[in-house]
Tab-separated table of C-alpha atoms and ligand atoms in Angstrom:
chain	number	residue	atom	x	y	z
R	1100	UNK	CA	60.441	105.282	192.057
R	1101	UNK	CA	60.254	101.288	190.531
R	1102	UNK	CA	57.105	100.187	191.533
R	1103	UNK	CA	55.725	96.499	191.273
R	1104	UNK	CA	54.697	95.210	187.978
R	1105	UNK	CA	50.944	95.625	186.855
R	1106	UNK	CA	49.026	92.756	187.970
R	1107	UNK	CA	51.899	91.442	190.600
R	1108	UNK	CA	51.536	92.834	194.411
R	1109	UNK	CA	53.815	92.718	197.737
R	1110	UNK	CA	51.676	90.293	200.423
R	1111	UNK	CA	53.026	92.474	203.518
R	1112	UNK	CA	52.999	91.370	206.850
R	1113	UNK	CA	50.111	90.751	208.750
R	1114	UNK	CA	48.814	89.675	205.625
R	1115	UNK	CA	51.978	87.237	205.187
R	1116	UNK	CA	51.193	85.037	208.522
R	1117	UNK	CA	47.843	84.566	207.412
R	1118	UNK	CA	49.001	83.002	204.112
R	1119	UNK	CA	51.025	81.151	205.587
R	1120	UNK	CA	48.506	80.232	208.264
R	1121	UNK	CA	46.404	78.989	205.904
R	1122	UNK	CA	49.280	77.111	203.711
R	1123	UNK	CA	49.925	75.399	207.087
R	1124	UNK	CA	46.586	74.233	207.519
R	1125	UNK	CA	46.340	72.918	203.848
R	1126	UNK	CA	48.985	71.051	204.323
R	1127	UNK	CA	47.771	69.242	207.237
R	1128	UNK	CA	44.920	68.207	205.577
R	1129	UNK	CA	46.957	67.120	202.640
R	1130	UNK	CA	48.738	65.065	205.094
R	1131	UNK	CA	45.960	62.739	206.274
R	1132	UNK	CA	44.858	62.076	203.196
R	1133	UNK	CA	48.692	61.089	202.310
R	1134	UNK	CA	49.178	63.517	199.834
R	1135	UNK	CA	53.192	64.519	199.412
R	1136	UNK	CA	54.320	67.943	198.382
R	1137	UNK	CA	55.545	68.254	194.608
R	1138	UNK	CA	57.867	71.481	193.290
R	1139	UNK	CA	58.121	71.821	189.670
R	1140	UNK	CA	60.356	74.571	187.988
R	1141	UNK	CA	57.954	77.557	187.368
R	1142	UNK	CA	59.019	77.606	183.832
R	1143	UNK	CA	58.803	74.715	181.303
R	1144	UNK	CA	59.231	74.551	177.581
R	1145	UNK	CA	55.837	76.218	176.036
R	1146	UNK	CA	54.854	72.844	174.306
R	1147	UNK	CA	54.261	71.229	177.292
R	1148	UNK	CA	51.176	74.043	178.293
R	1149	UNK	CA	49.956	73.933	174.144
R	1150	UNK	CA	49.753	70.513	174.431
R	1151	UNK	CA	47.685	70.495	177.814
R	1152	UNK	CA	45.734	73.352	178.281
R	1153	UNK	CA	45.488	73.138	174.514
R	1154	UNK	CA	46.000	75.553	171.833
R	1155	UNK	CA	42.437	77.000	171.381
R	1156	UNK	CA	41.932	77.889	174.782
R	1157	UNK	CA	42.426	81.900	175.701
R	1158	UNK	CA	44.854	80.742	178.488
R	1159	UNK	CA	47.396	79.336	175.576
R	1160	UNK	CA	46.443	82.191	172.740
R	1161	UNK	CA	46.839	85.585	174.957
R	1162	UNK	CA	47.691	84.424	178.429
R	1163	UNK	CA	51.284	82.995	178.627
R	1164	UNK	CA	53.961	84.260	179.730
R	1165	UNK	CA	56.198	83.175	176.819
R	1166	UNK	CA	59.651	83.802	175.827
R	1167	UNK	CA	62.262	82.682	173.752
R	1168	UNK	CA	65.667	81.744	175.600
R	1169	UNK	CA	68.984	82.640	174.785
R	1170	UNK	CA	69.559	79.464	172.638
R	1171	UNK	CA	66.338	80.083	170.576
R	1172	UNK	CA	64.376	77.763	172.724
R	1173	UNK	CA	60.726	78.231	173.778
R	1174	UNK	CA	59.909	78.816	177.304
R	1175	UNK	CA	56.357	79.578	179.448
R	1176	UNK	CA	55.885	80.539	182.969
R	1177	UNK	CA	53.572	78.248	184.677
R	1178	UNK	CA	49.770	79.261	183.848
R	1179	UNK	CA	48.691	76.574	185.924
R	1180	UNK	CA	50.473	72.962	187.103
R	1181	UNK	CA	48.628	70.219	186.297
R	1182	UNK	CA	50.545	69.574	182.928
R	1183	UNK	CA	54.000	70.318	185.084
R	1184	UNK	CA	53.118	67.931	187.927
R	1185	UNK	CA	51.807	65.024	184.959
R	1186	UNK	CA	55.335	65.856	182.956
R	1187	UNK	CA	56.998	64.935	186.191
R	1188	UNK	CA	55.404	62.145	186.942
R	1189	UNK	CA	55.559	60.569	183.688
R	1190	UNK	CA	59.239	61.931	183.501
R	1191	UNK	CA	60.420	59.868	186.353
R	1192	UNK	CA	58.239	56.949	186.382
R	1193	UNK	CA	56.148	57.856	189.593
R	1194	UNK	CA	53.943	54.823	188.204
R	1195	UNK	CA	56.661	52.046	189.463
R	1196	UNK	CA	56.403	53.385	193.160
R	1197	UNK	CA	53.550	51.771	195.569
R	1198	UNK	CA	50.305	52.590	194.885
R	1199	UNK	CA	48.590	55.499	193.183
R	1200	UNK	CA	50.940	58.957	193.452
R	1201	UNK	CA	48.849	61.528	195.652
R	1202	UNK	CA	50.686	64.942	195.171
R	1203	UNK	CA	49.832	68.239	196.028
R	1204	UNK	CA	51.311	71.727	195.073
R	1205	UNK	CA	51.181	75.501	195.946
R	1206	UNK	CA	53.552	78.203	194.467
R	1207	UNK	CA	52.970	80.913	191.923
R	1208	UNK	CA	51.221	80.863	188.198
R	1209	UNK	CA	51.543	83.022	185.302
R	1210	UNK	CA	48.860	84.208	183.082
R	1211	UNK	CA	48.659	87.568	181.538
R	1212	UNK	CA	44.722	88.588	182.167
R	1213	UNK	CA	42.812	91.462	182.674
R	1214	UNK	CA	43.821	92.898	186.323
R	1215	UNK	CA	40.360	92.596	188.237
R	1216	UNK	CA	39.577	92.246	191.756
R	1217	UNK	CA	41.128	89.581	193.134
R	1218	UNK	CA	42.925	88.650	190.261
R	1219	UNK	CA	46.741	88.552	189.440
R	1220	UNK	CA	49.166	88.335	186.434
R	1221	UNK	CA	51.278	86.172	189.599
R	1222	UNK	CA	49.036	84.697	191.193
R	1223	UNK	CA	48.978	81.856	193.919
R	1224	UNK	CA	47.623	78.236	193.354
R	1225	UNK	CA	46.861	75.405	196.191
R	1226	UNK	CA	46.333	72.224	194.154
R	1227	UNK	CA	46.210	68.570	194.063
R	1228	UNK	CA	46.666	65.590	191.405
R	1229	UNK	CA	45.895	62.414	191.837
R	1230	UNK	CA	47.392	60.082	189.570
R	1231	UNK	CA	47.318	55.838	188.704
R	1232	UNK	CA	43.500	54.987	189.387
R	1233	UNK	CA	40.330	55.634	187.532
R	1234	UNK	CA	38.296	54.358	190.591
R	1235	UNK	CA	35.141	56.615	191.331
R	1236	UNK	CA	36.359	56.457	195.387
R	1237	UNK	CA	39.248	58.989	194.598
R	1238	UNK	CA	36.916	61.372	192.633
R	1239	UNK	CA	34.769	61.411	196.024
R	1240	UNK	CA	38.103	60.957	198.033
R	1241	UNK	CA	38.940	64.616	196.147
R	1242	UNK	CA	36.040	66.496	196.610
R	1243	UNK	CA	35.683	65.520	200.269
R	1244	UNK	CA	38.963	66.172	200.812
R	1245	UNK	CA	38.258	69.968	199.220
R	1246	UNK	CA	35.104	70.468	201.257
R	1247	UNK	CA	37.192	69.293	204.416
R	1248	UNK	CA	40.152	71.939	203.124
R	1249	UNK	CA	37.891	74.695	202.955
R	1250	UNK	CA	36.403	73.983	206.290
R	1251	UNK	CA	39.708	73.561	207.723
R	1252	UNK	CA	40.811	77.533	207.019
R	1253	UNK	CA	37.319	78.410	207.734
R	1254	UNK	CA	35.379	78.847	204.596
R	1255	UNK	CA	31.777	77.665	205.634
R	1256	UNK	CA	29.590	79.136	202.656
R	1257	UNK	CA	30.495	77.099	199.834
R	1258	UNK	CA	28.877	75.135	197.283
R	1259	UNK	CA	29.805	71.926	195.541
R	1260	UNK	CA	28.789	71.822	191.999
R	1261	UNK	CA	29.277	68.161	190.392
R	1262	UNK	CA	28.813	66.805	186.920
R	1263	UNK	CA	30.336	64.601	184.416
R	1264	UNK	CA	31.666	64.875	180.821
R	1265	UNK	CA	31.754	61.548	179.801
R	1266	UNK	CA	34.384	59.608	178.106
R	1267	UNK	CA	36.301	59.644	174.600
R	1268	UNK	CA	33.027	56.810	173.972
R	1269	UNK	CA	30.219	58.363	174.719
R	1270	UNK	CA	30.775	62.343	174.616
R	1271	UNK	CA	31.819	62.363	170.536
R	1272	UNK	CA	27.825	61.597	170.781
R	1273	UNK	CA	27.001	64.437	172.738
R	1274	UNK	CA	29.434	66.086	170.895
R	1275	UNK	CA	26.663	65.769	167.432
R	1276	UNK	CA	23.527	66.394	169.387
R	1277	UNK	CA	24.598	69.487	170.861
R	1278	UNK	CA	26.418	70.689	167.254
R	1279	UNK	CA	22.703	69.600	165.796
R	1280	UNK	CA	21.339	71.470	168.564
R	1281	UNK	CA	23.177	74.552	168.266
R	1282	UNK	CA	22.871	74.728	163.957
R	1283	UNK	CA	19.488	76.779	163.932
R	1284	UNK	CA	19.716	79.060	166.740
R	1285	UNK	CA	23.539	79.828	167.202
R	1286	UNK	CA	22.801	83.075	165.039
R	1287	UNK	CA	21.148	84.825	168.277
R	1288	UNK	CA	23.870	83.828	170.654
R	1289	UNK	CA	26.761	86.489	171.641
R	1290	UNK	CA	29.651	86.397	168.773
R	1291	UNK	CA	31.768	84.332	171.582
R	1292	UNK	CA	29.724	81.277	171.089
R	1293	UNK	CA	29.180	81.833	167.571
R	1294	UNK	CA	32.873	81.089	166.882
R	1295	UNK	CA	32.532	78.085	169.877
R	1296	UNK	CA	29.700	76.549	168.152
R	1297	UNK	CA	31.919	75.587	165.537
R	1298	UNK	CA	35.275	75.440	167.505
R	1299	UNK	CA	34.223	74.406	170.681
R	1300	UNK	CA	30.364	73.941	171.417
R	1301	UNK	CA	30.476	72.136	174.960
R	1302	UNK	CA	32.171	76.082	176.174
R	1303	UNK	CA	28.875	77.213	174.454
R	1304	UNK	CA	27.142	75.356	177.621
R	1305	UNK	CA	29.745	77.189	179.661
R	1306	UNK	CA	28.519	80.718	178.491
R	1307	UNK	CA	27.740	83.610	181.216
R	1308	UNK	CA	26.505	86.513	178.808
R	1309	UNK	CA	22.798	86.459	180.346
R	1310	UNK	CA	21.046	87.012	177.070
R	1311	UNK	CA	21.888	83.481	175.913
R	1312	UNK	CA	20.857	81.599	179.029
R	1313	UNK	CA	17.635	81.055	177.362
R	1314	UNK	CA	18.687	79.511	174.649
R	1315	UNK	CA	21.685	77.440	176.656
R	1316	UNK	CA	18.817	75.698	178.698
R	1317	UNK	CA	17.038	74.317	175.650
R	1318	UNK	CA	20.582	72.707	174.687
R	1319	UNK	CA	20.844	68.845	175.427
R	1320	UNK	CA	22.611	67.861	178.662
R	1321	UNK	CA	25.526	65.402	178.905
R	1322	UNK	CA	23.948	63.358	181.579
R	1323	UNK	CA	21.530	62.262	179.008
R	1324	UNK	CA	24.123	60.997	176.686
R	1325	UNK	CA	26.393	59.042	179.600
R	1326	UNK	CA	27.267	55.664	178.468
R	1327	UNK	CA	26.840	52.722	181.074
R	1328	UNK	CA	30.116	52.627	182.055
R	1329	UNK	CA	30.363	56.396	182.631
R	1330	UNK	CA	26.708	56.442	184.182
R	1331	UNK	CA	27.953	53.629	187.319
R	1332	UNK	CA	31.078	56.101	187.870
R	1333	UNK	CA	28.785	59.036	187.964
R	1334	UNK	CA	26.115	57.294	190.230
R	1335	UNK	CA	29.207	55.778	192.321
R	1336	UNK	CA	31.001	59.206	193.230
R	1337	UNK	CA	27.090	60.539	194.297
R	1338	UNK	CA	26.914	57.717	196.264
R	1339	UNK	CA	30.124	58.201	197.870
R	1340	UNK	CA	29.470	62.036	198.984
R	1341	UNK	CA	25.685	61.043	200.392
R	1342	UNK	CA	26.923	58.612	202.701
R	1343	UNK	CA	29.356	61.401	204.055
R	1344	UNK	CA	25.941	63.696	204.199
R	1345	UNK	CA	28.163	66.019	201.449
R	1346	UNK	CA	25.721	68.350	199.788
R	1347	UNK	CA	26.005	69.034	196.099
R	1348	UNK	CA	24.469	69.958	192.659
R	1349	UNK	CA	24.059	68.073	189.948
R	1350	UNK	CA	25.112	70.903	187.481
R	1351	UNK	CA	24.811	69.522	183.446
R	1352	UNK	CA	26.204	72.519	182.599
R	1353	UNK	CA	29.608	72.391	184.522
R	1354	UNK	CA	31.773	71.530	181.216
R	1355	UNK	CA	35.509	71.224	180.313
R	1356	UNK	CA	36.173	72.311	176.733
R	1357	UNK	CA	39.411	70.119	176.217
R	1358	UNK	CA	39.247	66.576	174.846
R	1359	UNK	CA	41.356	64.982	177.643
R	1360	UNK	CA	39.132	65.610	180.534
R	1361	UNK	CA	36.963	62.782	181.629
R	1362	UNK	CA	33.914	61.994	183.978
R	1363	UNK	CA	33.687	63.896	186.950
R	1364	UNK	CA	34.134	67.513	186.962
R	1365	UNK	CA	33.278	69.316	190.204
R	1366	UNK	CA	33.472	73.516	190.977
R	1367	UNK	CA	32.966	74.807	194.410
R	1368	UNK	CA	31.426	78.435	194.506
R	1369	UNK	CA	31.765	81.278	197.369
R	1370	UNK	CA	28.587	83.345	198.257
R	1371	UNK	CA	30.755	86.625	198.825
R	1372	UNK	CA	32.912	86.346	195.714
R	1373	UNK	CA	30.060	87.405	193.737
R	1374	UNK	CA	29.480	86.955	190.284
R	1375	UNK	CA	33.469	85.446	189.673
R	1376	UNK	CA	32.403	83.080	192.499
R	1377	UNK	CA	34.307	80.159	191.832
R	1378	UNK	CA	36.943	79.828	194.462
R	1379	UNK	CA	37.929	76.256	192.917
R	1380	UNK	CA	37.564	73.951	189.972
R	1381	UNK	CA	38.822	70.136	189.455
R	1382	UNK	CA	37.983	67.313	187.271
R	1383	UNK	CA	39.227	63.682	185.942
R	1384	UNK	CA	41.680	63.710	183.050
R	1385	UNK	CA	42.096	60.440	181.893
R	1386	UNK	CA	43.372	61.870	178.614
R	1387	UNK	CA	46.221	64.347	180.006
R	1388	UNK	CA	48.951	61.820	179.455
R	1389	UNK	CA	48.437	60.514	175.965
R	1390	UNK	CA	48.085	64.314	175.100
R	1391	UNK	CA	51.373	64.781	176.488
R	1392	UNK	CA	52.437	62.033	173.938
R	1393	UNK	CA	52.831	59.146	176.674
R	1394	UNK	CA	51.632	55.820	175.682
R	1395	UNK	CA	51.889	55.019	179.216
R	1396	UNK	CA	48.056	55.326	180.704
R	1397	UNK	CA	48.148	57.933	183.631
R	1398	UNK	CA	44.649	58.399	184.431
R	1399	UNK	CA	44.376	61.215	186.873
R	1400	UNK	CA	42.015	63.780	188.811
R	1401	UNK	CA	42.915	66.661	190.126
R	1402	UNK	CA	41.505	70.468	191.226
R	1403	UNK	CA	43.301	73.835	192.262
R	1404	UNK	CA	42.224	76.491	194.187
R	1405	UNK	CA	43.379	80.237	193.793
R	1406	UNK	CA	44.858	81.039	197.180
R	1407	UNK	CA	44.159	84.801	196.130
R	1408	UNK	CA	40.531	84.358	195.642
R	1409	UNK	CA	41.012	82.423	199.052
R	1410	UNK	CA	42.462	84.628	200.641
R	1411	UNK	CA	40.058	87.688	199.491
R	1412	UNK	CA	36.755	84.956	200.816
R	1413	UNK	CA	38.312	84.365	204.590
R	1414	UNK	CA	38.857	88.236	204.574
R	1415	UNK	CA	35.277	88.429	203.615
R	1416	UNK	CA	34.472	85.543	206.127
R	1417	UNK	CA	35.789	87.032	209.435
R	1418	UNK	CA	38.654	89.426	210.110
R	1419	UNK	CA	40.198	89.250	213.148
R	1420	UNK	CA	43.768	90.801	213.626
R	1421	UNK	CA	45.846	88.174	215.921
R	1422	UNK	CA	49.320	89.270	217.555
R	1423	UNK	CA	51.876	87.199	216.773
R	1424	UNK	CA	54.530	88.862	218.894
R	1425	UNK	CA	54.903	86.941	221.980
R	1426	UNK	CA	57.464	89.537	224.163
R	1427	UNK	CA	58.443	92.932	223.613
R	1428	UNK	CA	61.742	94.045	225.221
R	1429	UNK	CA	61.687	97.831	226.473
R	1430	UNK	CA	65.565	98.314	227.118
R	1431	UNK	CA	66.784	101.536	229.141
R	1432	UNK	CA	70.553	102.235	228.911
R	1433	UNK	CA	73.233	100.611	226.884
R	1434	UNK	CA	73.916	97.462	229.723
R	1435	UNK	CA	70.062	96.974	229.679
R	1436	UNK	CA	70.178	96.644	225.852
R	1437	UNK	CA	72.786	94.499	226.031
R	1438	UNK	CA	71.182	92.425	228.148
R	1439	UNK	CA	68.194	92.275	226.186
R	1440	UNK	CA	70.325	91.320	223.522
R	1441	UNK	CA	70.945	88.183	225.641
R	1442	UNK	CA	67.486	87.410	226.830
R	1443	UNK	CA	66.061	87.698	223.775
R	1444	UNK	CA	68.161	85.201	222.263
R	1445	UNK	CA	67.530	82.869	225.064
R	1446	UNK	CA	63.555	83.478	223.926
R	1447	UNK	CA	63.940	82.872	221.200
R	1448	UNK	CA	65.590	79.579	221.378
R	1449	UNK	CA	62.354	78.222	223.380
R	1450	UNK	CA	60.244	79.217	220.566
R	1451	UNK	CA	59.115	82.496	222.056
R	1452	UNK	CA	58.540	85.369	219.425
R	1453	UNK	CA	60.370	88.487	220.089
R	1454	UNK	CA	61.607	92.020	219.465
R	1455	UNK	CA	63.519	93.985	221.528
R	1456	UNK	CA	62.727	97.982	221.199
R	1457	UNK	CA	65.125	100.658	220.658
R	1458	UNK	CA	67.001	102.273	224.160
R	1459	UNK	CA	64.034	104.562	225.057
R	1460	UNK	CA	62.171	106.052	227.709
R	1461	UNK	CA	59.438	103.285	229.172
R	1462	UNK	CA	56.864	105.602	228.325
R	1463	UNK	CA	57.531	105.285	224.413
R	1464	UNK	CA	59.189	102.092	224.593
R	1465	UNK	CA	55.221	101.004	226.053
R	1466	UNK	CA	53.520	103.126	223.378
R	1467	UNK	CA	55.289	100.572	220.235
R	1468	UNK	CA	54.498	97.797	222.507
R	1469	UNK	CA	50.723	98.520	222.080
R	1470	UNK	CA	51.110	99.346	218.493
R	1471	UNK	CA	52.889	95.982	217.800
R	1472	UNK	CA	49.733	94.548	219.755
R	1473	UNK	CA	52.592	92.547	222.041
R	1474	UNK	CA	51.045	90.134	225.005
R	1475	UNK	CA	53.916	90.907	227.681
R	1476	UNK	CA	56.222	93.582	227.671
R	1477	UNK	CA	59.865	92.912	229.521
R	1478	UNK	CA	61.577	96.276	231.121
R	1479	UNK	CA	65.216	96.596	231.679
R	1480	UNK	CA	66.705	99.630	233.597
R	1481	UNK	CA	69.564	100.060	235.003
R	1482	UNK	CA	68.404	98.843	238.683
R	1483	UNK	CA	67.027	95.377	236.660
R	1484	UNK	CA	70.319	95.440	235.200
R	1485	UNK	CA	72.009	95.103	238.473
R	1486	UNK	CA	69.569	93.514	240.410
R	1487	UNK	CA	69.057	90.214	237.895
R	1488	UNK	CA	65.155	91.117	238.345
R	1489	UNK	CA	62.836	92.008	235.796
R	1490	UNK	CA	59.331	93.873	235.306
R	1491	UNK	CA	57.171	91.536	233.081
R	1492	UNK	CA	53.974	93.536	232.172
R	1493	UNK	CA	51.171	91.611	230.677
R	1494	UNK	CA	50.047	94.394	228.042
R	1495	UNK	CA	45.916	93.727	227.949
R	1496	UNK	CA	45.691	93.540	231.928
R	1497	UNK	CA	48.550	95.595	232.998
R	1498	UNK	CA	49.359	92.911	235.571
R	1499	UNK	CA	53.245	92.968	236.486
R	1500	UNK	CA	55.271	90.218	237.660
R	1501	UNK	CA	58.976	90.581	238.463
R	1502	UNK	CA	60.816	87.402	236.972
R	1503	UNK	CA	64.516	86.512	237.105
R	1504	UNK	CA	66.173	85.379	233.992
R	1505	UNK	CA	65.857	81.597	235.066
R	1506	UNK	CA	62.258	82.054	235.517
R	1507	UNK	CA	61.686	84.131	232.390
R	1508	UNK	CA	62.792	81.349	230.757
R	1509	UNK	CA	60.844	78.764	232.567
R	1510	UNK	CA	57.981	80.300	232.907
R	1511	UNK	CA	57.704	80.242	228.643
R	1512	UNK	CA	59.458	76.986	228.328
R	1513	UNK	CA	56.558	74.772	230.800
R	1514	UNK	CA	53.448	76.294	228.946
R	1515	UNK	CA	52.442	75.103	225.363
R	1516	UNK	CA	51.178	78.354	223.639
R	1517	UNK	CA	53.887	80.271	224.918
R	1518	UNK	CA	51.647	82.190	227.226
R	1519	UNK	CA	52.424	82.590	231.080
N	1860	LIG	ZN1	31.344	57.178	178.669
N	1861	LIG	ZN1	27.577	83.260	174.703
């Protein structure tokens, strides 16, 4: 038998409505915030993701998804979309339309990691760029707009982690005290940051191998390096999320390693997702675009959330199995099924979900009913067949109600939620 690739998985229904349950709800959110939906293709020549995500990083050296094409050229899955959505928006000017470009995303990315719990070689992003303003209000605008999004599909325990990285001025500053910093005792850290301290040092800050902690606390922190300008942003977006009573840690830790990424960086963190409890991550990139070669400025913020990780938290959160099948038909005889036929599509048409069962005896055709956890249950015999009058059994009470097709149909059409 072919099974699915290692790392890929089938979301089967129920687990399907609830995705897109949750998509729908994103997207409302995204809409009063007037966000608009962006697609990109979910493969893009490779240079775009080395230039972006950056060469060093593990995502670029052992993650992608990369291929040559048939005419020699070389191409990458998506690992992630923020360098997509910036290509596109530098590709087709999105800076000459009205006002800053709010666009938000969610599709499938590529990266080839270690399978773990609730992680995916395909997995599913939800994200968000904003692009054309370096004002502090959209870096609050975005988080509060997160916190509100994870409220929205019911994620209550979560924890908003805030901090900022400087800029290209004041970080290369840092950038020396923390090398200076690191020279005498980066022998006793774990081999990872060994390498970092000389490739990389602000991922040394990043480091979760306990037996360094020590040592990473005695490091210098960022926020003592800020320069003024960087400092009012900071203080601004802190403002911002205290007037809206938004709760949130200072973390000095909470680092990007890549050059491009600027000021604010936030992380929100899930209680039940234990130690890999980041559900989400986001930050200002003021940088992306002249990395991407642009000499047009683009400064932008953005975050994504992995709707897998989501997913596995409102599992953890509550559980609760809803029907979605509004009417189950229970045909008897070939005219009764044919009539069902009929009836069904005249449901259906009012927005009524059904699914007519196979020509049975009541008895079973009662027995799927239950099993497909339908609220009403039609029956069609032969005498309903004739008589133009049929047995509508609500399936938790077991009340019955004999309707006639006119009132079958009215009876779903005048109430909102489809109930009667
Ligand atoms: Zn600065
Ligand atoms: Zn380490």
């Amino acid at each position: 038998m072919i099974k699915a690739i290692k790392g890929t998985r089938d979301i089967l229904p129920p687990a399907g409505a609830r995705w897109a349950a949750v998509e729908n709800e994103v997207r409302d959110v995204f809409r009063v915030y007037h966000y608009g939906e962006i697609r990109t293709p979910i493969f893009e020549v490779s240079e775009l993701f080395s230039r972006s995500v950056g060469e060093e990083t593990d995502i670029v050296s052992k993650e992608m998804y990369t291929f040559l094409d048939r005419d020699g050229e070389s191409i990458t899955l998506r690992p992630e979309n923020t360098a997509s959505v910036m290509r596109a928006y530098l590709e087709h000017r999105l800076d000459q339309n009205a006002g800053i470009s709010r666009l938000y995303y969610i599709g499938p990315m590529f990266r080839r990691e270690r399978p773990q719990r609730g992680r995916y070689r395909q997995f599913h992003q939800i994200g968000a760029e904003v692009i054309g303003s370096e004002r502090p209000e959209v870096d609050a605008e975005v988080v509060v707009m997160v916190s509100d999004l994870l409220r929205r599909v019911e994620v209550k325990d979560f924890e908003i982690l805030l901090n900022s990285v400087g800029c290209k001025e004041c970080r290369p500053v840092f950038l020396a005290a923390l090398k200076s910093s690191l020279e005498p005792v980066q022998a006793n850290l774990c081999s990872d940051c060994q390498r970092r301290a000389t490739t990389n040092p602000l991922r040394v800050l990043d480091c979760k191998v306990p037996a360094d902690q020590e040592i990473i606390s005695t490091l210098p922190s960022i926020l003592d390096h800020l320069c003024s300008a960087c400092r009012g942003h900071f203080d601004r977006v802190q403002l911002l999320l205290n007037d809206q009573q938004l709760p949130y840690s200072v973390t000095p830790r909470l680092v990007r390693g890549l050059d491009y990424y600027t000021r604010t960086t936030f992380e929100f963190t899930h209680g039940e997702l234990g130690a890999q409890n980041s559900i989400l991550g986001g930050g200002r990139y003021d940088g992306l675009a002249a990395q991407l070669g642009s000499k047009m400025p683009a400064p932008g913020i953005g975050f994504s959330i992995g709707q897998d990780r989501l997913m596995l938290a409102l599992e953890k959160e509550a559980a609760s199995a809803v029907s979605s099948l509004d009417v189950f038909i229970a045909p008897m005889g070939a005219e009764a099924a044919r009539l069902a036929f009929s009836l069904a599509h005249g449901l259906r048409a009012r927005g009524v979900c059904v699914e007519v069962g196979p020509d049975a005896k009541l008895k079973r055709s009662l027995e799927l009913a239950h099993k497909l956890v339908a609220r009403y249950t039609l029956i069609i015999g032969d005498e309903e067949t004739r008589s133009g009058q049929f047995l509508l059994k609500e399936m938790t009470t077991g009340e019955q109600v004999s309707v006639t097709r006119e009132l079958l149909f009215s009876r779903f059409t005048t109430t909102t939620d489809h109930g009667i």
